[in-house]
PDB file of C-alpha atoms in Angstrom:
ATOM      1  CA  MET P1143      14.588  32.794-101.809  1.00 76.00           C
ATOM      2  CA  PRO P1144      15.466  33.143-105.535  1.00 91.00           C
ATOM      3  CA  GLN P1145      13.028  32.020-108.373  1.00 96.00           C
ATOM      4  CA  ILE P1146      13.530  30.682-111.790  1.00 97.00           C
ATOM      5  CA  ILE P1147      11.191  30.983-114.636  1.00 98.00           C
ATOM      6  CA  ILE P1148      11.740  28.708-117.625  1.00 98.00           C
ATOM      7  CA  ALA P1149      10.128  30.942-120.304  1.00 98.00           C
ATOM      8  CA  ARG P1150       8.488  28.931-123.260  1.00 98.00           C
ATOM      9  CA  ARG P1151      11.243  30.093-125.674  1.00 98.00           C
ATOM     10  CA  PHE P1152      13.721  27.663-123.942  1.00 98.00           C
ATOM     11  CA  CYS P1153      11.625  24.402-124.277  1.00 98.00           C
ATOM     12  CA  GLY P1154      13.100  21.086-125.349  1.00 97.00           C
ATOM     13  CA  PRO P1155      10.209  18.869-125.419  1.00 96.00           C
ATOM     14  CA  PRO P1156       6.922  20.686-126.167  1.00 94.00           C
ATOM     15  CA  ASN P1157       5.880  21.256-122.552  1.00 94.00           C
ATOM     16  CA  SER P1158       9.231  21.327-120.623  1.00 97.00           C
ATOM     17  CA  GLY P1159      12.513  23.250-120.493  1.00 98.00           C
ATOM     18  CA  ASN P1160      15.611  22.341-122.631  1.00 98.00           C
ATOM     19  CA  GLY P1161      17.508  20.156-120.242  1.00 98.00           C
ATOM     20  CA  GLY P1162      20.795  22.008-120.778  1.00 98.00           C
ATOM     21  CA  TYR P1163      19.395  25.486-120.156  1.00 98.00           C
ATOM     22  CA  VAL P1164      17.671  24.458-116.998  1.00 98.00           C
ATOM     23  CA  CYS P1165      20.692  23.005-115.625  1.00 98.00           C
ATOM     24  CA  GLY P1166      22.636  26.097-116.669  1.00 98.00           C
ATOM     25  CA  ARG P1167      20.132  28.329-114.808  1.00 98.00           C
ATOM     26  CA  LEU P1168      20.348  26.529-111.666  1.00 98.00           C
ATOM     27  CA  ALA P1169      24.266  26.209-111.958  1.00 98.00           C
ATOM     28  CA  ARG P1170      24.256  30.165-111.975  1.00 97.00           C
ATOM     29  CA  HIS P1171      23.868  29.721-108.018  1.00 96.00           C
ATOM     30  CA  ILE P1172      26.799  27.444-107.639  1.00 96.00           C
ATOM     31  CA  PRO P1173      30.499  28.679-107.903  1.00 94.00           C
ATOM     32  CA  GLY P1174      32.801  26.761-110.417  1.00 96.00           C
ATOM     33  CA  ALA P1175      32.339  23.387-112.349  1.00 98.00           C
ATOM     34  CA  THR P1176      28.945  22.167-111.380  1.00 98.00           C
ATOM     35  CA  GLU P1177      26.916  18.768-111.808  1.00 98.00           C
ATOM     36  CA  VAL P1178      23.024  19.207-112.068  1.00 98.00           C
ATOM     37  CA  THR P1179      20.697  16.143-111.924  1.00 98.00           C
ATOM     38  CA  LEU P1180      17.152  16.609-113.479  1.00 98.00           C
ATOM     39  CA  ARG P1181      14.612  14.803-111.254  1.00 97.00           C
ATOM     40  CA  ALA P1182      11.420  15.673-113.184  1.00 96.00           C
ATOM     41  CA  PRO P1183      10.484  17.665-116.627  1.00 95.00           C
ATOM     42  CA  PRO P1184      11.060  21.224-115.919  1.00 97.00           C
ATOM     43  CA  PRO P1185       7.775  23.081-116.421  1.00 97.00           C
ATOM     44  CA  LEU P1186       7.467  26.117-118.550  1.00 98.00           C
ATOM     45  CA  ASP P1187       6.334  29.633-117.496  1.00 98.00           C
ATOM     46  CA  THR P1188       6.346  28.402-113.855  1.00 98.00           C
ATOM     47  CA  PRO P1189       8.071  30.281-110.938  1.00 98.00           C
ATOM     48  CA  LEU P1190      10.380  27.615-109.453  1.00 98.00           C
ATOM     49  CA  ASP P1191      12.231  27.909-106.138  1.00 97.00           C
ATOM     50  CA  ALA P1192      15.970  27.703-106.087  1.00 97.00           C
ATOM     51  CA  VAL P1193      16.676  26.466-102.512  1.00 96.00           C
ATOM     52  CA  ALA P1194      20.094  26.384-100.935  1.00 94.00           C
ATOM     53  CA  ALA P1195      21.152  23.456 -98.630  1.00 88.00           C
ATOM     54  CA  THR P1196      23.558  23.766 -95.697  1.00 85.00           C
ATOM     55  CA  ASP P1197      26.093  21.379 -97.633  1.00 89.00           C
ATOM     56  CA  GLY P1198      26.244  23.916-100.503  1.00 87.00           C
ATOM     57  CA  SER P1199      23.997  22.008-102.789  1.00 95.00           C
ATOM     58  CA  TRP P1200      20.931  23.605-104.289  1.00 97.00           C
ATOM     59  CA  GLU P1201      17.390  22.237-105.269  1.00 97.00           C
ATOM     60  CA  LEU P1202      15.088  23.544-107.945  1.00 98.00           C
ATOM     61  CA  ARG P1203      11.449  22.961-106.714  1.00 97.00           C
ATOM     62  CA  ASP P1204       7.968  23.278-108.157  1.00 97.00           C
ATOM     63  CA  GLY P1205       6.216  23.590-104.838  1.00 96.00           C
ATOM     64  CA  ALA P1206       7.009  20.408-102.766  1.00 95.00           C
ATOM     65  CA  LYS P1207       8.386  18.623-106.027  1.00 97.00           C
ATOM     66  CA  VAL P1208      12.191  18.614-106.686  1.00 97.00           C
ATOM     67  CA  VAL P1209      12.732  19.465-110.301  1.00 98.00           C
ATOM     68  CA  ALA P1210      16.614  19.400-110.214  1.00 98.00           C
ATOM     69  CA  THR P1211      19.559  19.259-107.888  1.00 98.00           C
ATOM     70  CA  GLY P1212      22.930  20.719-108.224  1.00 98.00           C
ATOM     71  CA  GLN P1213      26.340  20.678-106.635  1.00 97.00           C
ATOM     72  CA  THR P1214      29.905  21.595-107.302  1.00 97.00           C
ATOM     73  CA  ALA P1215      31.650  18.970-109.177  1.00 97.00           C
ATOM     74  CA  HIS P1216      35.135  18.092-110.723  1.00 96.00           C
ATOM     75  CA  VAL P1217      34.535  18.059-114.478  1.00 97.00           C
ATOM     76  CA  GLU P1218      37.615  16.348-116.478  1.00 96.00           C
ATOM     77  CA  LEU P1219      37.202  14.670-119.729  1.00 97.00           C
ATOM     78  CA  ALA P1220      39.040  11.432-120.314  1.00 95.00           C
ATOM     79  CA  GLN P1221      39.610  12.686-124.001  1.00 93.00           C
ATOM     80  CA  LEU P1222      39.128  15.929-125.756  1.00 96.00           C
ATOM     81  CA  GLU P1223      37.893  16.106-129.391  1.00 95.00           C
ATOM     82  CA  THR P1224      38.558  18.976-131.518  1.00 96.00           C
ATOM     83  CA  ALA P1225      37.526  20.345-135.115  1.00 96.00           C
ATOM     84  CA  SER P1226      38.217  23.272-137.138  1.00 96.00           C
ATOM     85  CA  LEU P1227      35.786  25.760-138.211  1.00 97.00           C
ATOM     86  CA  GLN P1228      35.927  24.293-141.675  1.00 96.00           C
ATOM     87  CA  GLU P1229      35.532  20.833-140.506  1.00 96.00           C
ATOM     88  CA  ALA P1230      32.573  21.603-138.293  1.00 96.00           C
ATOM     89  CA  ARG P1231      30.805  23.370-141.170  1.00 96.00           C
ATOM     90  CA  ALA P1232      31.257  20.094-143.223  1.00 95.00           C
ATOM     91  CA  ALA P1233      29.846  18.143-140.572  1.00 94.00           C
ATOM     92  CA  GLU P1234      26.669  20.161-140.369  1.00 93.00           C
ATOM     93  CA  LEU P1235      26.021  19.118-143.884  1.00 91.00           C
ATOM     94  CA  LEU P1236      25.829  15.398-142.701  1.00 86.00           C
ATOM     95  CA  THR P1237      23.173  16.383-139.973  1.00 83.00           C
ATOM     96  CA  LEU P1238      21.708  13.196-138.578  1.00 79.00           C
ATOM     97  CA  PHE P1239      17.988  14.180-139.199  1.00 78.00           C
ATOM     98  CA  GLU P1240      16.275  15.738-142.165  1.00 79.00           C
ATOM     99  CA  PRO P1241      14.342  18.769-140.764  1.00 77.00           C
ATOM    100  CA  HIS P1242      11.067  16.818-141.372  1.00 82.00           C
ATOM    101  CA  GLU P1243      12.284  13.851-139.305  1.00 86.00           C
ATOM    102  CA  HIS P1244      13.542  15.822-136.252  1.00 90.00           C
ATOM    103  CA  PRO P1245      12.225  14.457-133.087  1.00 90.00           C
ATOM    104  CA  LEU P1246      11.729  17.621-131.443  1.00 94.00           C
ATOM    105  CA  PRO P1247      11.574  20.390-134.019  1.00 95.00           C
ATOM    106  CA  ASN P1248      10.892  23.266-131.766  1.00 97.00           C
ATOM    107  CA  CYS P1249      13.716  22.617-129.344  1.00 97.00           C
ATOM    108  CA  PHE P1250      15.465  25.852-128.129  1.00 98.00           C
ATOM    109  CA  VAL P1251      18.942  24.314-129.050  1.00 98.00           C
ATOM    110  CA  CYS P1252      18.583  21.932-131.970  1.00 96.00           C
ATOM    111  CA  GLY P1253      15.105  22.343-133.441  1.00 96.00           C
ATOM    112  CA  PRO P1254      15.122  23.305-137.141  1.00 95.00           C
ATOM    113  CA  ALA P1255      11.609  25.067-136.901  1.00 96.00           C
ATOM    114  CA  ARG P1256      13.142  27.895-134.859  1.00 97.00           C
ATOM    115  CA  ALA P1257      13.890  31.097-136.325  1.00 97.00           C
ATOM    116  CA  GLN P1258      17.474  32.546-136.428  1.00 94.00           C
ATOM    117  CA  GLY P1259      18.022  34.531-133.348  1.00 95.00           C
ATOM    118  CA  ASP P1260      15.216  32.667-131.554  1.00 98.00           C
ATOM    119  CA  GLY P1261      16.583  29.021-131.129  1.00 98.00           C
ATOM    120  CA  LEU P1262      20.384  28.247-131.180  1.00 98.00           C
ATOM    121  CA  ARG P1263      19.857  26.119-134.503  1.00 97.00           C
ATOM    122  CA  ILE P1264      22.848  23.873-133.726  1.00 97.00           C
ATOM    123  CA  PHE P1265      22.916  21.011-136.173  1.00 96.00           C
ATOM    124  CA  THR P1266      25.428  18.212-135.506  1.00 95.00           C
ATOM    125  CA  GLY P1267      26.799  15.792-138.029  1.00 93.00           C
ATOM    126  CA  SER P1268      29.633  13.225-138.272  1.00 92.00           C
ATOM    127  CA  LEU P1269      33.241  14.299-138.460  1.00 89.00           C
ATOM    128  CA  LYS P1270      34.204  12.049-141.303  1.00 76.00           C
ATOM    129  CA  ARG P1271      37.951  12.104-140.309  1.00 61.00           C
ATOM    130  CA  ARG P1272      37.078  10.449-137.061  1.00 56.00           C
ATOM    131  CA  ALA P1273      37.021   6.683-136.661  1.00 55.00           C
ATOM    132  CA  GLN P1274      33.587   4.941-137.119  1.00 57.00           C
ATOM    133  CA  ASN P1275      31.955   8.489-137.277  1.00 58.00           C
ATOM    134  CA  ALA P1276      31.297   8.515-133.735  1.00 84.00           C
ATOM    135  CA  VAL P1277      32.403  12.143-133.045  1.00 93.00           C
ATOM    136  CA  LEU P1278      29.954  14.870-134.051  1.00 95.00           C
ATOM    137  CA  ALA P1279      30.599  18.545-134.782  1.00 96.00           C
ATOM    138  CA  ALA P1280      28.636  21.758-135.331  1.00 97.00           C
ATOM    139  CA  THR P1281      29.233  25.476-135.400  1.00 98.00           C
ATOM    140  CA  TRP P1282      27.648  28.188-133.390  1.00 98.00           C
ATOM    141  CA  THR P1283      27.471  31.765-133.610  1.00 98.00           C
ATOM    142  CA  PRO P1284      25.783  33.430-130.383  1.00 98.00           C
ATOM    143  CA  ASP P1285      23.130  35.918-131.205  1.00 98.00           C
ATOM    144  CA  PRO P1286      23.268  39.220-129.431  1.00 98.00           C
ATOM    145  CA  ASN P1287      20.086  38.516-127.323  1.00 98.00           C
ATOM    146  CA  LEU P1288      22.059  35.808-125.667  1.00 98.00           C
ATOM    147  CA  ALA P1289      24.394  38.238-123.950  1.00 98.00           C
ATOM    148  CA  ALA P1290      24.635  38.773-120.020  1.00 98.00           C
ATOM    149  CA  GLU P1291      25.175  42.138-118.403  1.00 97.00           C
ATOM    150  CA  ASP P1292      28.992  41.918-118.916  1.00 98.00           C
ATOM    151  CA  GLY P1293      28.493  41.693-122.608  1.00 98.00           C
ATOM    152  CA  ARG P1294      29.413  37.958-123.088  1.00 98.00           C
ATOM    153  CA  VAL P1295      27.103  35.163-123.634  1.00 98.00           C
ATOM    154  CA  ALA P1296      25.413  34.119-120.511  1.00 98.00           C
ATOM    155  CA  PRO P1297      26.681  30.887-119.198  1.00 98.00           C
ATOM    156  CA  GLU P1298      23.229  28.991-119.204  1.00 98.00           C
ATOM    157  CA  PHE P1299      23.497  29.383-123.252  1.00 98.00           C
ATOM    158  CA  LEU P1300      27.063  27.520-122.972  1.00 98.00           C
ATOM    159  CA  TRP P1301      25.360  24.745-121.143  1.00 98.00           C
ATOM    160  CA  SER P1302      22.497  24.764-123.829  1.00 98.00           C
ATOM    161  CA  ALA P1303      24.829  24.516-126.649  1.00 98.00           C
ATOM    162  CA  LEU P1304      26.452  21.424-125.215  1.00 98.00           C
ATOM    163  CA  ASP P1305      23.318  19.736-124.322  1.00 98.00           C
ATOM    164  CA  CYS P1306      21.825  18.501-127.517  1.00 97.00           C
ATOM    165  CA  PRO P1307      24.949  17.439-129.290  1.00 97.00           C
ATOM    166  CA  THR P1308      25.704  15.060-126.691  1.00 98.00           C
ATOM    167  CA  GLY P1309      22.211  13.618-126.939  1.00 96.00           C
ATOM    168  CA  PHE P1310      22.788  12.820-130.682  1.00 95.00           C
ATOM    169  CA  ALA P1311      26.254  11.453-129.944  1.00 95.00           C
ATOM    170  CA  CYS P1312      24.770   8.861-127.466  1.00 95.00           C
ATOM    171  CA  ASN P1313      22.777   7.502-130.420  1.00 93.00           C
ATOM    172  CA  CYS P1314      26.051   6.793-132.232  1.00 88.00           C
ATOM    173  CA  ASN P1315      27.388   3.519-131.864  1.00 77.00           C
ATOM    174  CA  GLN P1316      31.287   3.472-131.575  1.00 69.00           C
ATOM    175  CA  GLN P1317      31.791  -0.179-132.563  1.00 67.00           C
ATOM    176  CA  SER P1318      29.692  -0.340-135.692  1.00 66.00           C
ATOM    177  CA  GLY P1319      29.531   3.219-136.763  1.00 66.00           C
ATOM    178  CA  THR P1320      25.843   3.211-137.125  1.00 78.00           C
ATOM    179  CA  TYR P1321      23.485   5.588-135.725  1.00 84.00           C
ATOM    180  CA  ASP P1322      19.983   4.953-134.121  1.00 86.00           C
ATOM    181  CA  LYS P1323      17.103   7.251-133.297  1.00 88.00           C
ATOM    182  CA  THR P1324      16.259   6.036-129.726  1.00 91.00           C
ATOM    183  CA  PRO P1325      14.395   8.947-127.861  1.00 92.00           C
ATOM    184  CA  LEU P1326      16.483  10.167-125.103  1.00 95.00           C
ATOM    185  CA  LEU P1327      15.891  12.633-122.174  1.00 96.00           C
ATOM    186  CA  LEU P1328      18.809  14.325-120.367  1.00 97.00           C
ATOM    187  CA  GLY P1329      19.264  12.912-116.805  1.00 98.00           C
ATOM    188  CA  ARG P1330      22.451  14.566-115.730  1.00 98.00           C
ATOM    189  CA  MET P1331      24.898  17.262-116.819  1.00 98.00           C
ATOM    190  CA  SER P1332      28.143  18.352-115.686  1.00 98.00           C
ATOM    191  CA  ALA P1333      29.849  21.309-117.092  1.00 98.00           C
ATOM    192  CA  ARG P1334      32.962  23.547-116.524  1.00 98.00           C
ATOM    193  CA  ILE P1335      33.234  26.921-118.234  1.00 98.00           C
ATOM    194  CA  GLU P1336      36.676  28.396-118.743  1.00 98.00           C
ATOM    195  CA  ALA P1337      35.774  31.377-120.971  1.00 98.00           C
ATOM    196  CA  ARG P1338      32.521  32.963-122.343  1.00 98.00           C
ATOM    197  CA  PRO P1339      32.579  34.065-125.838  1.00 98.00           C
ATOM    198  CA  ARG P1340      30.929  37.355-127.008  1.00 98.00           C
ATOM    199  CA  PRO P1341      28.065  37.323-129.193  1.00 98.00           C
ATOM    200  CA  GLY P1342      28.885  37.031-132.909  1.00 98.00           C
ATOM    201  CA  GLU P1343      32.064  35.132-132.325  1.00 98.00           C
ATOM    202  CA  PRO P1344      31.994  31.759-134.176  1.00 98.00           C
ATOM    203  CA  CYS P1345      32.018  28.816-131.924  1.00 98.00           C
ATOM    204  CA  ILE P1346      32.753  25.088-132.589  1.00 98.00           C
ATOM    205  CA  ILE P1347      31.061  22.259-130.747  1.00 98.00           C
ATOM    206  CA  THR P1348      32.256  18.761-130.733  1.00 97.00           C
ATOM    207  CA  ALA P1349      30.483  15.807-128.886  1.00 97.00           C
ATOM    208  CA  TRP P1350      31.225  12.142-128.718  1.00 95.00           C
ATOM    209  CA  PRO P1351      29.689   8.875-126.974  1.00 95.00           C
ATOM    210  CA  THR P1352      31.383   7.474-123.903  1.00 95.00           C
ATOM    211  CA  GLY P1353      29.445   4.538-122.908  1.00 93.00           C
ATOM    212  CA  ARG P1354      26.099   2.606-122.659  1.00 93.00           C
ATOM    213  CA  ASP P1355      24.608   0.741-119.461  1.00 94.00           C
ATOM    214  CA  GLY P1356      20.909  -0.462-120.036  1.00 94.00           C
ATOM    215  CA  ARG P1357      18.839   2.661-120.666  1.00 95.00           C
ATOM    216  CA  LYS P1358      21.679   5.077-119.651  1.00 97.00           C
ATOM    217  CA  ARG P1359      23.902   6.567-122.433  1.00 96.00           C
ATOM    218  CA  THR P1360      26.724   8.778-121.780  1.00 97.00           C
ATOM    219  CA  ALA P1361      28.477  11.476-123.764  1.00 97.00           C
ATOM    220  CA  ASP P1362      30.968  14.163-123.518  1.00 98.00           C
ATOM    221  CA  ALA P1363      31.057  17.533-125.388  1.00 98.00           C
ATOM    222  CA  ALA P1364      33.509  20.477-125.694  1.00 98.00           C
ATOM    223  CA  LEU P1365      33.161  24.236-126.985  1.00 98.00           C
ATOM    224  CA  HIS P1366      36.005  25.955-128.369  1.00 98.00           C
ATOM    225  CA  ASP P1367      36.356  29.349-130.103  1.00 98.00           C
ATOM    226  CA  GLU P1368      37.505  29.745-133.784  1.00 97.00           C
ATOM    227  CA  SER P1369      41.203  29.962-132.804  1.00 97.00           C
ATOM    228  CA  GLY P1370      40.875  26.861-130.842  1.00 97.00           C
ATOM    229  CA  ARG P1371      40.774  27.980-127.489  1.00 98.00           C
ATOM    230  CA  LEU P1372      38.918  25.945-125.035  1.00 98.00           C
ATOM    231  CA  LEU P1373      35.671  27.702-123.746  1.00 98.00           C
ATOM    232  CA  ALA P1374      33.741  24.799-121.915  1.00 98.00           C
ATOM    233  CA  VAL P1375      33.366  21.104-121.404  1.00 98.00           C
ATOM    234  CA  ALA P1376      30.619  19.075-120.386  1.00 98.00           C
ATOM    235  CA  LYS P1377      29.805  15.387-119.383  1.00 98.00           C
ATOM    236  CA  THR P1378      26.175  13.917-119.827  1.00 98.00           C
ATOM    237  CA  THR P1379      23.936  11.190-118.993  1.00 98.00           C
ATOM    238  CA  TRP P1380      20.885  10.491-121.183  1.00 98.00           C
ATOM    239  CA  ILE P1381      18.135   8.040-120.397  1.00 97.00           C
ATOM    240  CA  ALA P1382      16.340   6.124-123.275  1.00 94.00           C
ATOM    241  CA  VAL P1383      12.543   6.638-123.031  1.00 93.00           C
ATOM    242  CA  ASP P1384       9.292   5.983-124.956  1.00 90.00           C
ATOM    243  CA  ARG P1385       8.428   8.478-127.593  1.00 84.00           C
ATOM    244  CA  ASP P1386       5.396   9.436-125.720  1.00 83.00           C
ATOM    245  CA  VAL P1387       7.477  10.170-122.558  1.00 84.00           C
ATOM    246  CA  LEU P1388       9.932  12.366-124.663  1.00 86.00           C
ATOM    247  CA  LEU P1389       6.807  14.480-125.714  1.00 83.00           C
ATOM    248  CA  GLY P1390       5.511  14.690-122.350  1.00 80.00           C
ATOM    249  CA  ARG P1391       2.479  12.267-122.731  1.00 77.00           C
ATOM    250  CA  GLY P1392       3.747   9.361-120.798  1.00 61.00           C
TER     251      GLY P1392
END
């Protein structure tokens, strides 16, 4: 039975794994496009069992507790937002949080307190040429330490890069053009990887909200290379929670 350990480096909230990274680690066991549902906060530095079911789905378990489930999925976006590298860099200057206001400053993906080469340091901001400022963009140049054995960026880091931008997009109101700071946790993520970049190759991330239903908020995202080639897409569902729950205290 394969085991997965979420090292502390890959945290989202202080005491649990970054949702996109955890989804990507489980998705490695599932061929093609995959949907992963997070059932409980993924613990750090803990051996987790990856268990295959007879129907082809997988579970990630912490003892008897199911942390996540994954299965093959059909991942198609209703729309695909794009941006040039220059537009994405301009959007980063309009980042939604000042560093001292960031809700999770040590998040592996979006935390401003993470050093270059340690965290991904993806900082999304609004694309001003889009209506209501509801489309976000950022750049990402993968570090060499993110490479898999084949020399390309490991797939779980593409999942990671598409995670937090969609969380911020979920707090964009498409009608009013305003942004709120509701604490959110990733509940479900589906992704399809078309191609994996090499470390050092600049990438562009776009993310945009797709709906709200009570505590649930949904958003999609895309990853392109500098030439505009599509690398990956993702669909996400986030859940509004109390601040204490986000920080693992609730």
